[in-house]
Tab-separated table of C-alpha atoms in Angstrom:
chain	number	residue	atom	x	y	z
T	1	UNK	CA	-12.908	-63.698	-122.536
T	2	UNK	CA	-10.248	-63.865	-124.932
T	3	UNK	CA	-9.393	-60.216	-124.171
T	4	UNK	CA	-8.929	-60.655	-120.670
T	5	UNK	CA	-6.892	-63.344	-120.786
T	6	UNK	CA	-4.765	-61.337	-123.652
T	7	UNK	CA	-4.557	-58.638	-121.253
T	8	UNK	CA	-3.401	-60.827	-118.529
T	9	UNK	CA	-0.513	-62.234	-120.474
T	10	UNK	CA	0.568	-58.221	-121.212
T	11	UNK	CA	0.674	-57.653	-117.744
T	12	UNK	CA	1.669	-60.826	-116.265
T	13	UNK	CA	4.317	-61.689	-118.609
T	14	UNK	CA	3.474	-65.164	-118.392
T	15	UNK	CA	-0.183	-67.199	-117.564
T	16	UNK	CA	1.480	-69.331	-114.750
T	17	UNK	CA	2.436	-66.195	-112.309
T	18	UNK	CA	-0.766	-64.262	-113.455
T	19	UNK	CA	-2.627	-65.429	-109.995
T	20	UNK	CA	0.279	-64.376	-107.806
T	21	UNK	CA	1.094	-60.936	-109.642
T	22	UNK	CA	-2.944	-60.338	-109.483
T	23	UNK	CA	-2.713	-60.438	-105.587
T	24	UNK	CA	0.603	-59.028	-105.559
T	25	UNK	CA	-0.991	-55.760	-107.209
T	26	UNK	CA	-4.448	-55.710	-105.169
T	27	UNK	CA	-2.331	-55.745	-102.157
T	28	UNK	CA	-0.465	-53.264	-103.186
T	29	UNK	CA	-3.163	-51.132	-104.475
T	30	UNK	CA	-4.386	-51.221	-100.831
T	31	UNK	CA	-1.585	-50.168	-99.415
T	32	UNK	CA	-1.631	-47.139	-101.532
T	33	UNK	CA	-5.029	-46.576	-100.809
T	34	UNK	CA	-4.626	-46.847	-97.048
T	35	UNK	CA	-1.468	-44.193	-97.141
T	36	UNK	CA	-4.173	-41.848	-98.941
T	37	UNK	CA	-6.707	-42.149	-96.470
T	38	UNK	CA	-4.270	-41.634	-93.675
T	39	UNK	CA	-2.904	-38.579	-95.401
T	40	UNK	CA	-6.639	-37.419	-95.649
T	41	UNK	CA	-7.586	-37.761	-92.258
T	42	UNK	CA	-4.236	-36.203	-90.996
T	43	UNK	CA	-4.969	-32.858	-93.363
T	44	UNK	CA	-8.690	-33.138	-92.224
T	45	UNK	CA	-7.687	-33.385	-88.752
T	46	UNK	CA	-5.210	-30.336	-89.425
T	47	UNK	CA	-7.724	-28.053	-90.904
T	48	UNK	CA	-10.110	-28.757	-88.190
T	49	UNK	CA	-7.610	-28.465	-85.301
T	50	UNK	CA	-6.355	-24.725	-86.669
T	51	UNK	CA	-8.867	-22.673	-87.746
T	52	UNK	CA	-7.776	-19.376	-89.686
T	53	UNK	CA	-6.876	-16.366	-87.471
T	54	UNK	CA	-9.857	-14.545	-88.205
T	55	UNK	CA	-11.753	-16.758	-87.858
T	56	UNK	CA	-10.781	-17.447	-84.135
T	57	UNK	CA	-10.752	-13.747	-83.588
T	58	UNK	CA	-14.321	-13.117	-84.527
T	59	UNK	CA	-15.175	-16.657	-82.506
T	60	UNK	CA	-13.710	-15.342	-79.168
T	61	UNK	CA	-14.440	-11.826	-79.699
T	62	UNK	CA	-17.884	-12.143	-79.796
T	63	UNK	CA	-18.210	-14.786	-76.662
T	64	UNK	CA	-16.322	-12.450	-74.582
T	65	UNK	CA	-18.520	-9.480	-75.987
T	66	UNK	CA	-21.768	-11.570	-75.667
T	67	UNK	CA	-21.027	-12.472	-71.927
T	68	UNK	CA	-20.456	-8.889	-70.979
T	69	UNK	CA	-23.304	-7.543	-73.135
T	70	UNK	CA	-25.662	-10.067	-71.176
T	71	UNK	CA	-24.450	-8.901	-67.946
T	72	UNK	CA	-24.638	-5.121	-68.832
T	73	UNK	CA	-28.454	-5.884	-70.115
T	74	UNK	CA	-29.650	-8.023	-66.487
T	75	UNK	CA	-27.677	-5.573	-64.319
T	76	UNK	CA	-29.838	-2.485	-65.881
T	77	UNK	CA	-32.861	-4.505	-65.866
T	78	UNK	CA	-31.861	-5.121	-62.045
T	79	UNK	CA	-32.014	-1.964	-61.155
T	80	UNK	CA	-34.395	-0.761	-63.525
T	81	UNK	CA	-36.822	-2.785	-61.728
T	82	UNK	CA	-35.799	-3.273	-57.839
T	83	UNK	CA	-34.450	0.198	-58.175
T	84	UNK	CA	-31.094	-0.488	-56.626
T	85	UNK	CA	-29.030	2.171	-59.387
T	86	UNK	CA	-26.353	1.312	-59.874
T	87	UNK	CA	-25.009	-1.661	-57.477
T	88	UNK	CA	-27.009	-4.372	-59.789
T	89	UNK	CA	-25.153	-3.079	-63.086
T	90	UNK	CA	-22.028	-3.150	-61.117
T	91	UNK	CA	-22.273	-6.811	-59.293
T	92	UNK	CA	-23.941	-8.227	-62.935
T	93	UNK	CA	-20.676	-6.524	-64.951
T	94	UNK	CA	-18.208	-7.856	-62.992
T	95	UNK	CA	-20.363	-11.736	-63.163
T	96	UNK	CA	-20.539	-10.807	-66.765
T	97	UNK	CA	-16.678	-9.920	-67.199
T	98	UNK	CA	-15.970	-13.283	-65.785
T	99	UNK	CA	-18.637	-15.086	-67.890
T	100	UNK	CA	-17.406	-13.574	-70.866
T	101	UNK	CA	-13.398	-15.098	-69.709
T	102	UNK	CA	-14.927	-18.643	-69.252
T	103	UNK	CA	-16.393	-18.587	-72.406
T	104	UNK	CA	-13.402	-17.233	-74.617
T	105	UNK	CA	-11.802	-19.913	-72.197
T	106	UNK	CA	-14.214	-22.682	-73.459
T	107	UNK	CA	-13.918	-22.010	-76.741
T	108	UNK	CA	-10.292	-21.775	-76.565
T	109	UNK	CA	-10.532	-25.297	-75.222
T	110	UNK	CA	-8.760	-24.808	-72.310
T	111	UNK	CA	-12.002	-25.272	-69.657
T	112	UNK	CA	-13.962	-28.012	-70.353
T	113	UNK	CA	-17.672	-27.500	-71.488
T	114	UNK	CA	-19.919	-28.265	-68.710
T	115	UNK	CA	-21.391	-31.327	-70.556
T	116	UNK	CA	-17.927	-32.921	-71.049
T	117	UNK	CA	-17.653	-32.452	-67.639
T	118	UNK	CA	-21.284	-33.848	-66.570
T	119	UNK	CA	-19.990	-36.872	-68.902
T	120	UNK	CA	-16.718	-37.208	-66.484
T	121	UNK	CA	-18.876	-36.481	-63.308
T	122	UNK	CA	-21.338	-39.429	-64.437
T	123	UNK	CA	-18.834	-42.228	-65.412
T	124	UNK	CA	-16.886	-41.245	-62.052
T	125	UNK	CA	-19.827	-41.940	-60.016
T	126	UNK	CA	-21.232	-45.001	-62.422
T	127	UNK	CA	-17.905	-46.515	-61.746
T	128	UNK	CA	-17.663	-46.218	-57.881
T	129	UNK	CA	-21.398	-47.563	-57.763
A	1	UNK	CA	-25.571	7.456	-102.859
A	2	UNK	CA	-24.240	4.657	-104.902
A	3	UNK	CA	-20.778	4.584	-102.596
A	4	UNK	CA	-22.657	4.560	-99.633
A	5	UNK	CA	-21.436	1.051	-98.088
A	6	UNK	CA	-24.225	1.078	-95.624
A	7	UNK	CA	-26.912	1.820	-97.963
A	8	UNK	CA	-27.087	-1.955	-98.729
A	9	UNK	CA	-28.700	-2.782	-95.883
A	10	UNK	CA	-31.563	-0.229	-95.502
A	11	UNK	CA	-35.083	-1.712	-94.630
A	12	UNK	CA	-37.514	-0.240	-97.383
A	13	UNK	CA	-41.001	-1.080	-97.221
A	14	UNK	CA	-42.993	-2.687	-100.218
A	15	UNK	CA	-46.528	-3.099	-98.432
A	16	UNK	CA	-47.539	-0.980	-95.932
A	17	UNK	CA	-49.362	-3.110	-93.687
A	18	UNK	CA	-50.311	-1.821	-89.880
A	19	UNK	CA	-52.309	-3.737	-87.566
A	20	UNK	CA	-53.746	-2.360	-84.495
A	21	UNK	CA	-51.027	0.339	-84.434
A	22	UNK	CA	-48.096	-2.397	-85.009
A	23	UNK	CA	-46.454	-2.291	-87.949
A	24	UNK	CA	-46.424	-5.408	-89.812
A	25	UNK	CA	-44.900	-4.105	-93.898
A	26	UNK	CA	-43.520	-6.905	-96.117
A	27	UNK	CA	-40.418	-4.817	-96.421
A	28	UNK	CA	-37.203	-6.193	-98.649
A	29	UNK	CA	-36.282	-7.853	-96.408
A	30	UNK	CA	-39.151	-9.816	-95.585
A	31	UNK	CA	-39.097	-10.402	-99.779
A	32	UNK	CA	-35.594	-12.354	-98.863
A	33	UNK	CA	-36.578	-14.346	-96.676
A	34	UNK	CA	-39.436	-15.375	-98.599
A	35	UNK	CA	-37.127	-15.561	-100.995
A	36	UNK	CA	-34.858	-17.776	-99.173
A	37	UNK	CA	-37.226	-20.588	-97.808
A	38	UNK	CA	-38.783	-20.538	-101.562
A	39	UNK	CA	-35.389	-21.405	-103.375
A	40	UNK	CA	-34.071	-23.889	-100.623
A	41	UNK	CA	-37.278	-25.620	-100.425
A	42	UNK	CA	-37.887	-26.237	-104.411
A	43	UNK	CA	-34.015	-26.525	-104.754
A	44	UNK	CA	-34.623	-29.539	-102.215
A	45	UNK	CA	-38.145	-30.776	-103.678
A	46	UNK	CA	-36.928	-30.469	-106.934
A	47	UNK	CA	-33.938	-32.404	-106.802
A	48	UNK	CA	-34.802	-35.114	-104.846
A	49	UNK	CA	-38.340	-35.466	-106.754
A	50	UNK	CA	-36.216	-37.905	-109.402
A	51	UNK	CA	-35.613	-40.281	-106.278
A	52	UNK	CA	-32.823	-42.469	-108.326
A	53	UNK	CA	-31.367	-45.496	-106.368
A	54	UNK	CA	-27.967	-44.100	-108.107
A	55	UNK	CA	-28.358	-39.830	-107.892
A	56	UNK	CA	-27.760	-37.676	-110.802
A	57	UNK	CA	-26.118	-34.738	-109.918
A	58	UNK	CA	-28.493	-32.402	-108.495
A	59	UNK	CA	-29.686	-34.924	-106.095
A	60	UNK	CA	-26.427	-35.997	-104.981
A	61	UNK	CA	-25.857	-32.476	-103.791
A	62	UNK	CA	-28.874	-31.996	-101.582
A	63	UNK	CA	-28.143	-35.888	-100.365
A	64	UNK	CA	-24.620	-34.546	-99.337
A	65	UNK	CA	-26.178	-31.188	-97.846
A	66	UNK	CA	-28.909	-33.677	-95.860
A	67	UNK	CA	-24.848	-36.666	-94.470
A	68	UNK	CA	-23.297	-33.594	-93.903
A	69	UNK	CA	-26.166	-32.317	-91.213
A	70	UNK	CA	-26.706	-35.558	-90.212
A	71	UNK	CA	-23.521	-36.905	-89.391
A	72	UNK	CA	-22.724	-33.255	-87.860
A	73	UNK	CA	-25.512	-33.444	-85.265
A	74	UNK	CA	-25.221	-37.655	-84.723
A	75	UNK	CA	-21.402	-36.911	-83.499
A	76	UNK	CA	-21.962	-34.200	-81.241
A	77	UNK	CA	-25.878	-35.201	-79.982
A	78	UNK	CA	-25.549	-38.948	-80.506
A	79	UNK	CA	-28.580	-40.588	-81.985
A	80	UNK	CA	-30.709	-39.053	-79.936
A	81	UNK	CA	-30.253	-35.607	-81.376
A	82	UNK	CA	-31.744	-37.174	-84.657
A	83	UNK	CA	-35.331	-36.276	-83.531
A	84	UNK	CA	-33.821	-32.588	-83.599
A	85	UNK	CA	-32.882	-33.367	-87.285
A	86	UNK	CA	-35.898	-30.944	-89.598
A	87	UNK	CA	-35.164	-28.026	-87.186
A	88	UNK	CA	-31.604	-28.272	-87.658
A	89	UNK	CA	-31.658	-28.970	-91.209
A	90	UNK	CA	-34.139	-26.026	-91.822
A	91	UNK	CA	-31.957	-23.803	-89.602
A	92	UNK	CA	-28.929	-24.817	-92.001
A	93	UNK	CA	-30.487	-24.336	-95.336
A	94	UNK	CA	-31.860	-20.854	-94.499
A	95	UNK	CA	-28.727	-19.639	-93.305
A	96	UNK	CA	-26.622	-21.241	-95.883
A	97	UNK	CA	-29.137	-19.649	-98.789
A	98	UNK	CA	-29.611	-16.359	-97.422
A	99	UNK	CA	-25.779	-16.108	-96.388
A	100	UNK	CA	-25.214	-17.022	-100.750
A	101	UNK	CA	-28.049	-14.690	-101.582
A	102	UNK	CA	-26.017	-12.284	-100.197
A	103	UNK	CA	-23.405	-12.463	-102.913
A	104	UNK	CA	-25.784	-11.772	-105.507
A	105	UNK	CA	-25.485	-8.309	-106.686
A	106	UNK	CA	-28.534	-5.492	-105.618
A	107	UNK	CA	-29.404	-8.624	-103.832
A	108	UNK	CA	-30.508	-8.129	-99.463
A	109	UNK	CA	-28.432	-9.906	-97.178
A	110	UNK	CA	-31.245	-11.139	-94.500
A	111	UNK	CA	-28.453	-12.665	-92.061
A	112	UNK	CA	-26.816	-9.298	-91.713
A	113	UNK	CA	-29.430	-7.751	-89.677
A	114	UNK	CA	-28.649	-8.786	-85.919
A	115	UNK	CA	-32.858	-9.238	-85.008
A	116	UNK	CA	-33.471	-11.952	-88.013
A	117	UNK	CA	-30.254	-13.936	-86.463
A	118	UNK	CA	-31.074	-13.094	-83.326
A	119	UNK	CA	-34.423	-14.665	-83.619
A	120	UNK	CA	-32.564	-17.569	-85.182
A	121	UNK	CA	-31.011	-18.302	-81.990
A	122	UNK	CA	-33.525	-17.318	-79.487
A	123	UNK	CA	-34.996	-20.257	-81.579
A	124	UNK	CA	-32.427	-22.474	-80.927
A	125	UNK	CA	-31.912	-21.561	-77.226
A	126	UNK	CA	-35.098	-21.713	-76.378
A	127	UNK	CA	-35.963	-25.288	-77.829
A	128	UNK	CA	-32.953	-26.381	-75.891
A	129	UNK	CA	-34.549	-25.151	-72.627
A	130	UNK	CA	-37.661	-25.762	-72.904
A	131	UNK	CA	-36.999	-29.609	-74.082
A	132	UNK	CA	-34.233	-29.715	-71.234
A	133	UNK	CA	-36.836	-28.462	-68.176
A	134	UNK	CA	-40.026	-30.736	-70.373
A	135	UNK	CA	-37.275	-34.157	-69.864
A	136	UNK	CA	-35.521	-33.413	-67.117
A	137	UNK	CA	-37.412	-31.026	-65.122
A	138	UNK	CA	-35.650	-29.341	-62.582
A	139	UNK	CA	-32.541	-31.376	-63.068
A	140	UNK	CA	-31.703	-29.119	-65.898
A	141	UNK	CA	-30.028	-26.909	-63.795
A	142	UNK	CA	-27.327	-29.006	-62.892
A	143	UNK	CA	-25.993	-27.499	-65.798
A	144	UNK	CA	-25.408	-24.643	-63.793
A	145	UNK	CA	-23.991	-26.558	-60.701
A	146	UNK	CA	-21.149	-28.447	-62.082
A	147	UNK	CA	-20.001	-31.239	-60.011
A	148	UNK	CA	-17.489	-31.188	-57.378
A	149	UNK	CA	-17.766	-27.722	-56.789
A	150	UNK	CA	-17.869	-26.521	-52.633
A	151	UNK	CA	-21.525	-25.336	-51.673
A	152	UNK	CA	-19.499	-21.620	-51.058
A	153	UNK	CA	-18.560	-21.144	-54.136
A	154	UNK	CA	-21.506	-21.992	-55.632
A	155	UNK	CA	-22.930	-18.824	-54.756
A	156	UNK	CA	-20.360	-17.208	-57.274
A	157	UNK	CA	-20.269	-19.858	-60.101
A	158	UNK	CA	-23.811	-20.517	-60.277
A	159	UNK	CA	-24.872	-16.376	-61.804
A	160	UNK	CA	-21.566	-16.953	-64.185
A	161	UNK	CA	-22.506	-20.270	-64.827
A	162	UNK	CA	-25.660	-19.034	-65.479
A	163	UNK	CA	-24.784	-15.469	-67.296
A	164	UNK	CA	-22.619	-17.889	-69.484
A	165	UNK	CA	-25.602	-20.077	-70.820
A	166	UNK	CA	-27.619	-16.521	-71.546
A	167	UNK	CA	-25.118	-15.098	-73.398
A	168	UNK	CA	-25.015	-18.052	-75.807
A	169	UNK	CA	-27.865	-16.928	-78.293
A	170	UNK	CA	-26.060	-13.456	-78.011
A	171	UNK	CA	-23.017	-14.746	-79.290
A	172	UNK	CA	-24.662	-17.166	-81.480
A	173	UNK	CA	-26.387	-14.194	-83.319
A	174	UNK	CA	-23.574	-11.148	-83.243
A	175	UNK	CA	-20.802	-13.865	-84.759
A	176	UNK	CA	-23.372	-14.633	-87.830
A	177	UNK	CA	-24.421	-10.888	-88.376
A	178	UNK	CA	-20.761	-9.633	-87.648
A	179	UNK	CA	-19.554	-11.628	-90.417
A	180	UNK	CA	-22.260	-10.898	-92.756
A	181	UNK	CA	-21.571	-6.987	-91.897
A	182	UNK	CA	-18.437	-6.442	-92.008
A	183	UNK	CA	-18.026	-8.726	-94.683
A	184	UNK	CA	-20.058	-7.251	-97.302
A	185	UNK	CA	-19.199	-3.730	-96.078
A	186	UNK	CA	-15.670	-4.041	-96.536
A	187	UNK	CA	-16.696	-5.532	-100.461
A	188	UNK	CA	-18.568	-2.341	-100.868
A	189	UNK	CA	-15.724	-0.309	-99.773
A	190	UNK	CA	-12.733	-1.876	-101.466
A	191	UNK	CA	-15.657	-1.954	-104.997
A	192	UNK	CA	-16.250	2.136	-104.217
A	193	UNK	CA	-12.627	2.295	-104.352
A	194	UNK	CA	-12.283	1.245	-107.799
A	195	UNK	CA	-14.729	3.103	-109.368
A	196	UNK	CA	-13.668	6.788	-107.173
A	197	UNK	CA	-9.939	5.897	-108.621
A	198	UNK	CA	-11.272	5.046	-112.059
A	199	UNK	CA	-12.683	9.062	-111.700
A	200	UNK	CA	-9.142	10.196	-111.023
A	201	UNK	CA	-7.302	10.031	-114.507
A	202	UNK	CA	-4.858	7.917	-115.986
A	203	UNK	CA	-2.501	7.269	-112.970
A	204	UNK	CA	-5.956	6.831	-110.616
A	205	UNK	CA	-7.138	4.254	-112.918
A	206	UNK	CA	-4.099	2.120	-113.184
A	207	UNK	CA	-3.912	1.999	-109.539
A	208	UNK	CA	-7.374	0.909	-109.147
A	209	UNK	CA	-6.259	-2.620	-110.054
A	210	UNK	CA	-4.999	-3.149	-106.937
A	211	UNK	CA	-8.322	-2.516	-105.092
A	212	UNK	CA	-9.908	-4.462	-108.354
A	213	UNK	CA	-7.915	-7.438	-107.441
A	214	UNK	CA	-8.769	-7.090	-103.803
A	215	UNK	CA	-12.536	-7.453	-104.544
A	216	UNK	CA	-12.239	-10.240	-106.041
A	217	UNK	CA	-10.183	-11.920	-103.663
A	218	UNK	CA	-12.301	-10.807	-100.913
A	219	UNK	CA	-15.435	-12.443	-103.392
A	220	UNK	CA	-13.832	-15.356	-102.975
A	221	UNK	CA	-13.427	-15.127	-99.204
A	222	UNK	CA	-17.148	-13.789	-98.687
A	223	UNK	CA	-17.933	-17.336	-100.427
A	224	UNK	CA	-16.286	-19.231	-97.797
A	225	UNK	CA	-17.153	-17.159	-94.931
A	226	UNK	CA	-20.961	-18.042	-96.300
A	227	UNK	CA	-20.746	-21.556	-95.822
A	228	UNK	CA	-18.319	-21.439	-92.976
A	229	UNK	CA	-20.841	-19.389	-91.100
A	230	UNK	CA	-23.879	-21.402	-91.918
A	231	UNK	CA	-21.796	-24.685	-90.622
A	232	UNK	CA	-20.677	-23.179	-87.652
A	233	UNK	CA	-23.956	-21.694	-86.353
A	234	UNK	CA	-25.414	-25.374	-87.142
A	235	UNK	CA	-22.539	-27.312	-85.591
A	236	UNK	CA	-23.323	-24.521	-82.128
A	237	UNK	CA	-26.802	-25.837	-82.545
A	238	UNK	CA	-25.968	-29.256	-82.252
A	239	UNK	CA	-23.607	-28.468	-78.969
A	240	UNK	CA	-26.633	-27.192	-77.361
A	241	UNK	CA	-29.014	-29.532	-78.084
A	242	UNK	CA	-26.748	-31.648	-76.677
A	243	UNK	CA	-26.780	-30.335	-73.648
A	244	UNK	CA	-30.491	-30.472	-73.644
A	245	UNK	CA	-30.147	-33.861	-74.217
A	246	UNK	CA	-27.549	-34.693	-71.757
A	247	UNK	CA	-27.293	-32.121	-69.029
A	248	UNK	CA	-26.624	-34.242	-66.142
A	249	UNK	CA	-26.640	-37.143	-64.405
């Protein structure tokens, strides 16, 4: 008890503006803590937003590869089956090609994924209901 | 072959087994992945087995592995995704361990053979569809019909739409084993370096510092490229099961 009020007088100079200097620094303590947290979130936000080159590279590489590689693999199995060498590889390329552009586009951010878009489709028609 | 980057990755079998003219060895890396599921799942038991109401440190890491799935798959599946939690957990740990096993030396890197991740995903994707068409039945392929689109054109977005959603688990898995790959390869190349320049004299073994001090940096990389690629193929799970979740209207 007798420390803490000891310690008070240090600080506060004097007992009778102890009270006000006590809220005077918890106020400011909060302040500082807020700027922190804002300058947290901001760098958070920052790392997430740009991710390193390579990384991106080996992200949109391999959804462009993936969409043609799926393509390649039903257009063979197309013909490989209904025996139609080699217009199934040919039509399922070219629907792979543009698969693999709307992914590198969706992960690129620049299409919306299709359940963002269901999301927009549904509040447009919960709203005109 | 010691310099031989790729000899890291050879399948060797330790028991021979061969059922009905299948073969079925417990090879290396079949050892791993034992290996794996063993040290995440007593790393997890273990740590957690104190139960304090304030965690010592162990247990305060697996409690920050279990927020950091958690709140990952509540923001991008909502609450709902929760019931998805174990499977996406599970899927996280084995990556993340086998990705860090990895780094050991002499030690197999499961995740950088394309048919383990591969199966990983196949896992993934088909969960997602087969819990999609199970609560939505045939409204599940809305995904594949977006909105607004004219009945004509359908006829062309629908395959790409379609060809898009297969070639998820393809790019799921190539992106994880890619990394692993090419990651560990280029260790085992820059690490041969030193050691053929050490060979070469004086001169040659000054200027192996400079591959020296590559292999470490590129330690450090493989590191976060471990994690990285553990989060990201978890945070891709959690995108899809959202779709399974939500697919339309």
């Amino acid at each position: 008890m007798s420390g803490s009020s000891q310690n008070g007088n240090e600080d506060g100079r004097t007992e009778g503006t102890s009270e006000a200097d006590l809220s005077e620094r918890r106020s400011r303590l909060n302040r500082m803590l807020e700027g922190q947290r804002a300058a947290e979130d901001a760098e958070r936000k920052s790392r997430n937003g740009k991710p390193s080159g390579y990384a991106q590279a080996m992200k949109l590489s391999s959804e462009f590869i993936a969409g043609i590689v799926v393509g390649c693999g039903m257009g063979w199995v197309c013909d490989h089956w209904l025996g139609t060498s080699p217009f199934g590889l040919i039509v399922f390329l070219l629907i792979g090609f543009a698969a693999g552009v709307l992914n590198v586009l969706r992960a690129a951010g620049e299409v919306a994924h299709p359940e963002t878009r269901m999301g927009r489709g549904d509040a447009n028609k919960d709203g005109s209901e | 072959m010691a310099n031989d980057p790729i000899h890291q990755f050879h399948i060797q079998k330790l028991f021979p087994i061969e059922v009905g003219g299948m073969d079925f060895s417990f090879t290396n890396s079949s050892l791993f992945m034992v290996l794996t599921v063993a040290a995440a799942s007593a790393f997890l038991i273990l740590s957690t087995s104190g139960r304090g109401l304030v965690p010592n440190r162990v247990q305060s890491l697996s409690e920050m592995a279990y927020e950091f799935v958690a709140g990952m798959l509540r923001s991008s599946a909502g609450t709902e995704g929760m019931r998805f939690f174990p499977l996406v957990f599970s899927l996280f740990m084995f990556v993340l361990v086998a990705n860090l096993f990895g780094m050991f030396p002499y030690f197999f890197t499961v995740t950088s053979h394309i048919i383990v991740t591969f199966a990983l995903a196949m896992l993934v994707i088909l969960t997602v569809t087969i819990y999609g068409l199970v609560r939505h039945g045939l409204k599940f392929f809305h995904l594949f019909a977006p909105a607004g689109v004219p009945p004509v054109l359908l006829l062309i977005v629908a395959p790409i739409e379609v060809v898009s959603f297969l070639s998820r688990p393809v790019s799921l898995s190539v992106r994880l084993f890619a990394n692993m790959l090419a990651g560990h390869i280029t260790l085992k190349v820059f690490a041969g370096f030193v050691v053929s320049m050490g060979a070469a004299g004086i001169a040659g073994a000054a200027g192996a510092i400079l591959p020296l001090g590559m292999t470490v940096a590129l330690t450090a990389l493989e590191f976060l490229v471990a994690f990285l690629q553990a989060y990201v193929f978890t945070i891709l799970t959690c995108m899809y099961l959202n779709d399974a979740l939500h697919p339309s209207h």
